[in-house]
PDB file of C-alpha atoms and ligand atoms in Angstrom:
ATOM      1  CA  MET V  24     -76.124  -3.998  32.505  1.00  0.00           C
ATOM      2  CA  GLY V  25     -72.333  -4.186  32.399  1.00  0.00           C
ATOM      3  CA  ALA V  26     -70.313  -6.905  30.763  1.00  0.00           C
ATOM      4  CA  VAL V  27     -69.356  -8.359  34.130  1.00  0.00           C
ATOM      5  CA  ASP V  28     -72.993  -8.568  35.285  1.00  0.00           C
ATOM      6  CA  SER V  29     -73.862 -10.178  31.992  1.00  0.00           C
ATOM      7  CA  CYS V  30     -71.313 -12.882  32.729  1.00  0.00           C
ATOM      8  CA  ARG V  31     -72.575 -13.689  36.207  1.00  0.00           C
ATOM      9  CA  GLY V  32     -72.636 -17.354  37.010  1.00  0.00           C
ATOM     10  CA  SER V  33     -69.235 -17.857  35.429  1.00  0.00           C
ATOM     11  CA  GLY V  34     -66.291 -19.379  37.217  1.00  0.00           C
ATOM     12  CA  PRO V  35     -65.694 -22.455  39.324  1.00  0.00           C
ATOM     13  CA  ARG V  36     -68.684 -23.827  41.191  1.00  0.00           C
ATOM     14  CA  PRO V  37     -68.187 -25.531  44.541  1.00  0.00           C
ATOM     15  CA  GLY V  38     -68.351 -29.274  44.883  1.00  0.00           C
ATOM     16  CA  PRO V  39     -66.097 -32.257  44.399  1.00  0.00           C
ATOM     17  CA  GLY V  40     -65.660 -34.320  41.276  1.00  0.00           C
ATOM     18  CA  HIS V  41     -63.652 -34.141  38.099  1.00  0.00           C
ATOM     19  CA  VAL V  42     -64.676 -31.588  35.481  1.00  0.00           C
ATOM     20  CA  SER V  43     -65.013 -33.533  32.286  1.00  0.00           C
ATOM     21  CA  LEU V  44     -66.842 -30.962  30.157  1.00  0.00           C
ATOM     22  CA  LEU V  45     -65.807 -27.336  29.741  1.00  0.00           C
ATOM     23  CA  VAL V  46     -68.317 -25.141  27.906  1.00  0.00           C
ATOM     24  CA  THR V  47     -67.687 -21.471  27.236  1.00  0.00           C
ATOM     25  CA  GLY V  48     -69.743 -18.489  26.036  1.00  0.00           C
ATOM     26  CA  PHE V  49     -68.917 -14.801  25.628  1.00  0.00           C
ATOM     27  CA  GLU V  50     -69.779 -11.534  27.328  1.00  0.00           C
ATOM     28  CA  PRO V  51     -71.856  -8.984  25.327  1.00  0.00           C
ATOM     29  CA  PHE V  52     -70.282  -7.025  22.478  1.00  0.00           C
ATOM     30  CA  ASP V  53     -71.278  -4.781  19.587  1.00  0.00           C
ATOM     31  CA  GLY V  54     -73.699  -2.748  21.739  1.00  0.00           C
ATOM     32  CA  GLN V  55     -75.861  -5.758  22.684  1.00  0.00           C
ATOM     33  CA  PRO V  56     -77.121  -5.978  26.294  1.00  0.00           C
ATOM     34  CA  VAL V  57     -76.610  -9.744  26.403  1.00  0.00           C
ATOM     35  CA  ASN V  58     -74.706 -12.419  24.530  1.00  0.00           C
ATOM     36  CA  ALA V  59     -76.880 -15.281  23.243  1.00  0.00           C
ATOM     37  CA  SER V  60     -74.027 -17.750  23.653  1.00  0.00           C
ATOM     38  CA  TRP V  61     -73.675 -17.097  27.371  1.00  0.00           C
ATOM     39  CA  LEU V  62     -77.458 -17.260  27.855  1.00  0.00           C
ATOM     40  CA  ALA V  63     -77.447 -20.635  26.084  1.00  0.00           C
ATOM     41  CA  VAL V  64     -74.528 -21.917  28.193  1.00  0.00           C
ATOM     42  CA  GLN V  65     -76.290 -20.837  31.380  1.00  0.00           C
ATOM     43  CA  ALA V  66     -79.509 -22.578  30.269  1.00  0.00           C
ATOM     44  CA  LEU V  67     -77.457 -25.689  29.492  1.00  0.00           C
ATOM     45  CA  ALA V  68     -75.831 -25.654  32.930  1.00  0.00           C
ATOM     46  CA  ARG V  69     -79.231 -25.241  34.611  1.00  0.00           C
ATOM     47  CA  ASP V  70     -80.684 -28.312  32.911  1.00  0.00           C
ATOM     48  CA  TRP V  71     -77.602 -30.538  32.597  1.00  0.00           C
ATOM     49  CA  ARG V  72     -77.981 -33.719  34.636  1.00  0.00           C
ATOM     50  CA  GLY V  73     -74.779 -35.440  33.573  1.00  0.00           C
ATOM     51  CA  GLY V  74     -72.408 -33.819  36.094  1.00  0.00           C
ATOM     52  CA  GLY V  75     -68.831 -32.741  35.565  1.00  0.00           C
ATOM     53  CA  LEU V  76     -69.812 -29.597  33.633  1.00  0.00           C
ATOM     54  CA  GLU V  77     -67.870 -26.364  34.080  1.00  0.00           C
ATOM     55  CA  THR V  78     -68.861 -23.130  32.350  1.00  0.00           C
ATOM     56  CA  LEU V  79     -66.801 -20.055  31.602  1.00  0.00           C
ATOM     57  CA  CYS V  80     -67.723 -16.636  30.188  1.00  0.00           C
ATOM     58  CA  LEU V  81     -64.940 -15.262  27.998  1.00  0.00           C
ATOM     59  CA  PRO V  82     -64.133 -11.596  27.334  1.00  0.00           C
ATOM     60  CA  VAL V  83     -64.632 -10.373  23.763  1.00  0.00           C
ATOM     61  CA  SER V  84     -60.934  -9.586  23.502  1.00  0.00           C
ATOM     62  CA  TYR V  85     -58.339 -10.885  21.060  1.00  0.00           C
ATOM     63  CA  ALA V  86     -55.703 -10.438  23.761  1.00  0.00           C
ATOM     64  CA  ARG V  87     -57.546 -11.956  26.740  1.00  0.00           C
ATOM     65  CA  ALA V  88     -60.029 -14.561  25.469  1.00  0.00           C
ATOM     66  CA  PRO V  89     -57.589 -17.208  24.146  1.00  0.00           C
ATOM     67  CA  VAL V  90     -55.332 -17.005  27.221  1.00  0.00           C
ATOM     68  CA  THR V  91     -58.341 -17.185  29.556  1.00  0.00           C
ATOM     69  CA  LEU V  92     -59.616 -20.282  27.778  1.00  0.00           C
ATOM     70  CA  LEU V  93     -56.243 -22.016  27.678  1.00  0.00           C
ATOM     71  CA  ALA V  94     -55.633 -21.296  31.375  1.00  0.00           C
ATOM     72  CA  ALA V  95     -58.977 -22.971  32.182  1.00  0.00           C
ATOM     73  CA  VAL V  96     -58.123 -25.971  30.004  1.00  0.00           C
ATOM     74  CA  GLU V  97     -54.766 -26.263  31.752  1.00  0.00           C
ATOM     75  CA  ARG V  98     -56.330 -25.962  35.212  1.00  0.00           C
ATOM     76  CA  LEU V  99     -59.382 -28.189  34.702  1.00  0.00           C
ATOM     77  CA  ARG V 100     -58.009 -30.768  32.253  1.00  0.00           C
ATOM     78  CA  PRO V 101     -61.456 -31.394  30.761  1.00  0.00           C
ATOM     79  CA  GLU V 102     -62.210 -34.321  28.462  1.00  0.00           C
ATOM     80  CA  VAL V 103     -64.416 -32.242  26.150  1.00  0.00           C
ATOM     81  CA  VAL V 104     -64.123 -28.516  25.375  1.00  0.00           C
ATOM     82  CA  LEU V 105     -67.009 -26.803  23.601  1.00  0.00           C
ATOM     83  CA  CYS V 106     -66.717 -23.076  22.943  1.00  0.00           C
ATOM     84  CA  THR V 107     -69.667 -21.029  21.766  1.00  0.00           C
ATOM     85  CA  GLY V 108     -70.248 -17.497  20.541  1.00  0.00           C
ATOM     86  CA  GLU V 109     -73.098 -15.376  19.242  1.00  0.00           C
ATOM     87  CA  ALA V 110     -73.528 -14.947  15.506  1.00  0.00           C
ATOM     88  CA  GLY V 111     -75.819 -12.125  14.437  1.00  0.00           C
ATOM     89  CA  GLY V 112     -77.603 -12.898  11.182  1.00  0.00           C
ATOM     90  CA  ARG V 113     -77.584 -16.667  11.563  1.00  0.00           C
ATOM     91  CA  ALA V 114     -80.820 -18.591  12.125  1.00  0.00           C
ATOM     92  CA  ALA V 115     -79.431 -22.037  12.983  1.00  0.00           C
ATOM     93  CA  LEU V 116     -76.909 -23.413  15.439  1.00  0.00           C
ATOM     94  CA  SER V 117     -73.667 -23.464  13.416  1.00  0.00           C
ATOM     95  CA  VAL V 118     -71.120 -26.174  14.121  1.00  0.00           C
ATOM     96  CA  GLU V 119     -67.868 -24.698  12.857  1.00  0.00           C
ATOM     97  CA  ARG V 120     -65.692 -26.844  10.598  1.00  0.00           C
ATOM     98  CA  VAL V 121     -62.434 -24.905  10.558  1.00  0.00           C
ATOM     99  CA  ALA V 122     -60.499 -22.242  12.475  1.00  0.00           C
ATOM    100  CA  LEU V 123     -58.420 -19.724  10.519  1.00  0.00           C
ATOM    101  CA  ASN V 124     -55.077 -18.232  11.508  1.00  0.00           C
ATOM    102  CA  VAL V 125     -56.419 -14.773  10.667  1.00  0.00           C
ATOM    103  CA  ALA V 126     -57.494 -11.727  12.710  1.00  0.00           C
ATOM    104  CA  ASP V 127     -59.526  -9.192  10.762  1.00  0.00           C
ATOM    105  CA  ALA V 128     -62.146  -7.174  12.626  1.00  0.00           C
ATOM    106  CA  ARG V 129     -65.113  -5.187  11.269  1.00  0.00           C
ATOM    107  CA  ILE V 130     -65.619  -3.618  14.712  1.00  0.00           C
ATOM    108  CA  PRO V 131     -63.279  -3.073  17.677  1.00  0.00           C
ATOM    109  CA  ASP V 132     -63.258  -5.800  20.322  1.00  0.00           C
ATOM    110  CA  ASN V 133     -64.209  -4.895  23.900  1.00  0.00           C
ATOM    111  CA  ASP V 134     -60.636  -3.700  24.556  1.00  0.00           C
ATOM    112  CA  GLY V 135     -60.720  -1.416  21.490  1.00  0.00           C
ATOM    113  CA  ALA V 136     -58.427  -3.644  19.392  1.00  0.00           C
ATOM    114  CA  GLN V 137     -59.282  -3.837  15.701  1.00  0.00           C
ATOM    115  CA  PRO V 138     -56.700  -5.873  13.779  1.00  0.00           C
ATOM    116  CA  VAL V 139     -56.800  -5.809   9.992  1.00  0.00           C
ATOM    117  CA  ASP V 140     -55.353  -8.625   7.860  1.00  0.00           C
ATOM    118  CA  GLU V 141     -53.259  -9.949  10.752  1.00  0.00           C
ATOM    119  CA  THR V 142     -52.017 -13.448  11.526  1.00  0.00           C
ATOM    120  CA  LEU V 143     -52.957 -14.859  14.935  1.00  0.00           C
ATOM    121  CA  VAL V 144     -49.901 -17.085  15.332  1.00  0.00           C
ATOM    122  CA  PRO V 145     -47.129 -16.286  12.824  1.00  0.00           C
ATOM    123  CA  GLY V 146     -45.578 -19.326  11.209  1.00  0.00           C
ATOM    124  CA  GLU V 147     -48.438 -21.677  12.093  1.00  0.00           C
ATOM    125  CA  SER V 148     -51.010 -23.401   9.866  1.00  0.00           C
ATOM    126  CA  LEU V 149     -53.427 -21.173   8.011  1.00  0.00           C
ATOM    127  CA  ALA V 150     -56.306 -23.425   9.096  1.00  0.00           C
ATOM    128  CA  LEU V 151     -57.005 -26.067  11.727  1.00  0.00           C
ATOM    129  CA  PRO V 152     -59.971 -28.470  11.724  1.00  0.00           C
ATOM    130  CA  THR V 153     -62.563 -28.854  14.422  1.00  0.00           C
ATOM    131  CA  GLY V 154     -61.942 -31.625  16.919  1.00  0.00           C
ATOM    132  CA  LEU V 155     -65.653 -32.464  17.082  1.00  0.00           C
ATOM    133  CA  PRO V 156     -67.227 -35.426  15.302  1.00  0.00           C
ATOM    134  CA  LEU V 157     -68.876 -32.936  12.953  1.00  0.00           C
ATOM    135  CA  ARG V 158     -71.568 -34.987  11.195  1.00  0.00           C
ATOM    136  CA  ALA V 159     -72.493 -36.962  14.300  1.00  0.00           C
ATOM    137  CA  CYS V 160     -72.928 -33.693  16.208  1.00  0.00           C
ATOM    138  CA  VAL V 161     -75.042 -32.085  13.483  1.00  0.00           C
ATOM    139  CA  ASP V 162     -77.222 -35.204  13.204  1.00  0.00           C
ATOM    140  CA  ALA V 163     -77.716 -35.333  16.984  1.00  0.00           C
ATOM    141  CA  VAL V 164     -78.743 -31.664  17.146  1.00  0.00           C
ATOM    142  CA  ALA V 165     -81.177 -32.151  14.263  1.00  0.00           C
ATOM    143  CA  ARG V 166     -82.643 -35.234  15.980  1.00  0.00           C
ATOM    144  CA  ALA V 167     -83.168 -33.090  19.073  1.00  0.00           C
ATOM    145  CA  GLY V 168     -85.356 -30.827  16.907  1.00  0.00           C
ATOM    146  CA  VAL V 169     -83.012 -27.833  16.810  1.00  0.00           C
ATOM    147  CA  ASP V 170     -82.137 -26.007  13.563  1.00  0.00           C
ATOM    148  CA  VAL V 171     -78.490 -26.726  12.801  1.00  0.00           C
ATOM    149  CA  GLU V 172     -75.947 -26.422  10.013  1.00  0.00           C
ATOM    150  CA  VAL V 173     -72.277 -27.002   9.360  1.00  0.00           C
ATOM    151  CA  SER V 174     -70.499 -23.672   8.952  1.00  0.00           C
ATOM    152  CA  SER V 175     -67.259 -23.445   7.019  1.00  0.00           C
ATOM    153  CA  SER V 176     -66.291 -20.061   8.438  1.00  0.00           C
ATOM    154  CA  ALA V 177     -66.238 -18.917  12.048  1.00  0.00           C
ATOM    155  CA  GLY V 178     -65.312 -15.460  10.755  1.00  0.00           C
ATOM    156  CA  THR V 179     -62.094 -13.664  11.657  1.00  0.00           C
ATOM    157  CA  PHE V 180     -63.177 -11.950  14.887  1.00  0.00           C
ATOM    158  CA  VAL V 181     -62.646 -13.053  18.506  1.00  0.00           C
ATOM    159  CA  CYS V 182     -64.680 -16.288  18.230  1.00  0.00           C
ATOM    160  CA  ASN V 183     -62.381 -17.539  15.506  1.00  0.00           C
ATOM    161  CA  ALA V 184     -59.337 -16.489  17.548  1.00  0.00           C
ATOM    162  CA  VAL V 185     -60.566 -18.590  20.478  1.00  0.00           C
ATOM    163  CA  PHE V 186     -61.387 -21.486  18.173  1.00  0.00           C
ATOM    164  CA  TYR V 187     -57.909 -21.342  16.610  1.00  0.00           C
ATOM    165  CA  ALA V 188     -56.203 -21.263  20.022  1.00  0.00           C
ATOM    166  CA  LEU V 189     -58.293 -24.231  21.176  1.00  0.00           C
ATOM    167  CA  ALA V 190     -57.651 -26.245  18.031  1.00  0.00           C
ATOM    168  CA  ARG V 191     -53.927 -25.513  18.236  1.00  0.00           C
ATOM    169  CA  ALA V 192     -53.764 -26.537  21.908  1.00  0.00           C
ATOM    170  CA  LEU V 193     -55.713 -29.787  21.547  1.00  0.00           C
ATOM    171  CA  VAL V 194     -54.813 -31.002  18.053  1.00  0.00           C
ATOM    172  CA  GLY V 195     -53.632 -34.597  18.234  1.00  0.00           C
ATOM    173  CA  THR V 196     -54.904 -35.179  21.789  1.00  0.00           C
ATOM    174  CA  GLY V 197     -58.023 -37.052  20.694  1.00  0.00           C
ATOM    175  CA  LEU V 198     -60.081 -34.908  23.082  1.00  0.00           C
ATOM    176  CA  PRO V 199     -63.286 -33.679  21.437  1.00  0.00           C
ATOM    177  CA  HIS V 200     -63.124 -29.892  21.049  1.00  0.00           C
ATOM    178  CA  GLY V 201     -64.699 -27.310  18.825  1.00  0.00           C
ATOM    179  CA  PHE V 202     -66.751 -24.210  18.315  1.00  0.00           C
ATOM    180  CA  VAL V 203     -70.464 -23.578  17.804  1.00  0.00           C
ATOM    181  CA  HIS V 204     -72.051 -20.266  16.844  1.00  0.00           C
ATOM    182  CA  VAL V 205     -75.441 -19.557  18.420  1.00  0.00           C
ATOM    183  CA  PRO V 206     -78.082 -17.309  16.802  1.00  0.00           C
ATOM    184  CA  ARG V 207     -79.234 -14.213  18.669  1.00  0.00           C
ATOM    185  CA  THR V 208     -82.246 -14.660  20.955  1.00  0.00           C
ATOM    186  CA  PRO V 209     -85.739 -13.510  19.882  1.00  0.00           C
ATOM    187  CA  ALA V 210     -85.395 -10.498  22.226  1.00  0.00           C
ATOM    188  CA  GLN V 211     -82.293  -9.401  20.264  1.00  0.00           C
ATOM    189  CA  VAL V 212     -83.900  -9.827  16.832  1.00  0.00           C
ATOM    190  CA  PRO V 213     -86.472  -7.219  15.780  1.00  0.00           C
ATOM    191  CA  ALA V 214     -88.151  -9.361  13.081  1.00  0.00           C
ATOM    192  CA  PRO V 215     -91.163 -11.367  14.304  1.00  0.00           C
ATOM    193  CA  GLY V 216     -90.349 -15.055  14.655  1.00  0.00           C
ATOM    194  CA  GLY V 217     -86.606 -14.378  14.422  1.00  0.00           C
ATOM    195  CA  GLY V 218     -83.887 -15.618  16.744  1.00  0.00           C
ATOM    196  CA  MET V 219     -83.446 -18.803  18.751  1.00  0.00           C
ATOM    197  CA  PRO V 220     -84.488 -19.002  22.432  1.00  0.00           C
ATOM    198  CA  ALA V 221     -81.627 -19.789  24.796  1.00  0.00           C
ATOM    199  CA  ASP V 222     -83.215 -23.019  26.005  1.00  0.00           C
ATOM    200  CA  VAL V 223     -83.535 -24.271  22.410  1.00  0.00           C
ATOM    201  CA  ALA V 224     -79.877 -23.476  21.742  1.00  0.00           C
ATOM    202  CA  ALA V 225     -79.036 -25.219  25.033  1.00  0.00           C
ATOM    203  CA  THR V 226     -80.864 -28.353  23.865  1.00  0.00           C
ATOM    204  CA  GLY V 227     -78.641 -28.369  20.796  1.00  0.00           C
ATOM    205  CA  LEU V 228     -75.476 -27.880  22.861  1.00  0.00           C
ATOM    206  CA  ALA V 229     -76.525 -30.744  25.158  1.00  0.00           C
ATOM    207  CA  ALA V 230     -76.935 -33.005  22.118  1.00  0.00           C
ATOM    208  CA  ILE V 231     -73.388 -32.130  21.027  1.00  0.00           C
ATOM    209  CA  LEU V 232     -71.955 -32.832  24.489  1.00  0.00           C
ATOM    210  CA  SER V 233     -73.774 -36.152  24.695  1.00  0.00           C
ATOM    211  CA  THR V 234     -72.420 -37.109  21.274  1.00  0.00           C
ATOM    212  CA  CYS V 235     -68.868 -36.208  22.346  1.00  0.00           C
ATOM    213  CA  ALA V 236     -69.212 -38.080  25.642  1.00  0.00           C
ATOM    214  CA  ALA V 237     -70.298 -41.166  23.718  1.00  0.00           C
ATOM    215  CA  THR V 238     -67.358 -40.912  21.264  1.00  0.00           C
TER     216      THR V 238
HETATM  217  N1  PCA F 323     -69.323 -13.494  18.786  1.00  0.00           N
HETATM  218  C1  PCA F 323     -68.190 -12.856  18.187  1.00  0.00           C
HETATM  219  C2  PCA F 323     -67.213 -12.625  19.308  1.00  0.00           C
HETATM  220  C3  PCA F 323     -67.962 -12.869  20.555  1.00  0.00           C
HETATM  221  C4  PCA F 323     -69.217 -13.492  20.136  1.00  0.00           C
HETATM  222  O1  PCA F 323     -70.089 -13.943  20.889  1.00  0.00           O
HETATM  223  C5  PCA F 323     -67.616 -13.626  16.992  1.00  0.00           C
HETATM  224  O2  PCA F 323     -68.378 -14.302  16.291  1.00  0.00           O
HETATM  225  O3  PCA F 323     -66.427 -13.541  16.748  1.00  0.00           O
END
């Protein structure tokens, strides 16, 4: 399955009405056949009854992911932007606290880029905070019965680069925006009982969106 196939369902859906919620996931990377974040976003979109939800699958590319996201934000003018990515090795939904102005990659991105000790946007803040109501979101996800934690590092790979671009674009707007890392699915995790099913992760994402919509 190619990366494009694994992103099917992305892009504008027909129908009138203002898009108030933009939720993104990522295409596969690191040799995985799927990306748990995009599976979760698709499950969310399937079950979401609130309307106004647009989804977007981002490339795992330092060069292309931030510009793709910001173009969608510019075009759709959403009221809430929630970006998600897959985090191998994590067991709970991780609501990220802070984006770093750092690019430092353990593996090449899907374009073959592998920055080391680089700055994403020279001259800008080293760190930017999430624009989500962090504790309210975490409490809502926990109430929905989904394992959740606050994470104080989104890493320094492409997810963090997208998070930093989003935080930089929307800081001071008052629009809820932020980043959530999703655990791999059980099919991706060899250990018995490991991973989080996409529909469980989607339940957690829905709780975050509902909390933001109520803010
Ligand atoms: N996770 C990676 C990039 C894409 C994704 O889903 C990350 O955590 O940076």
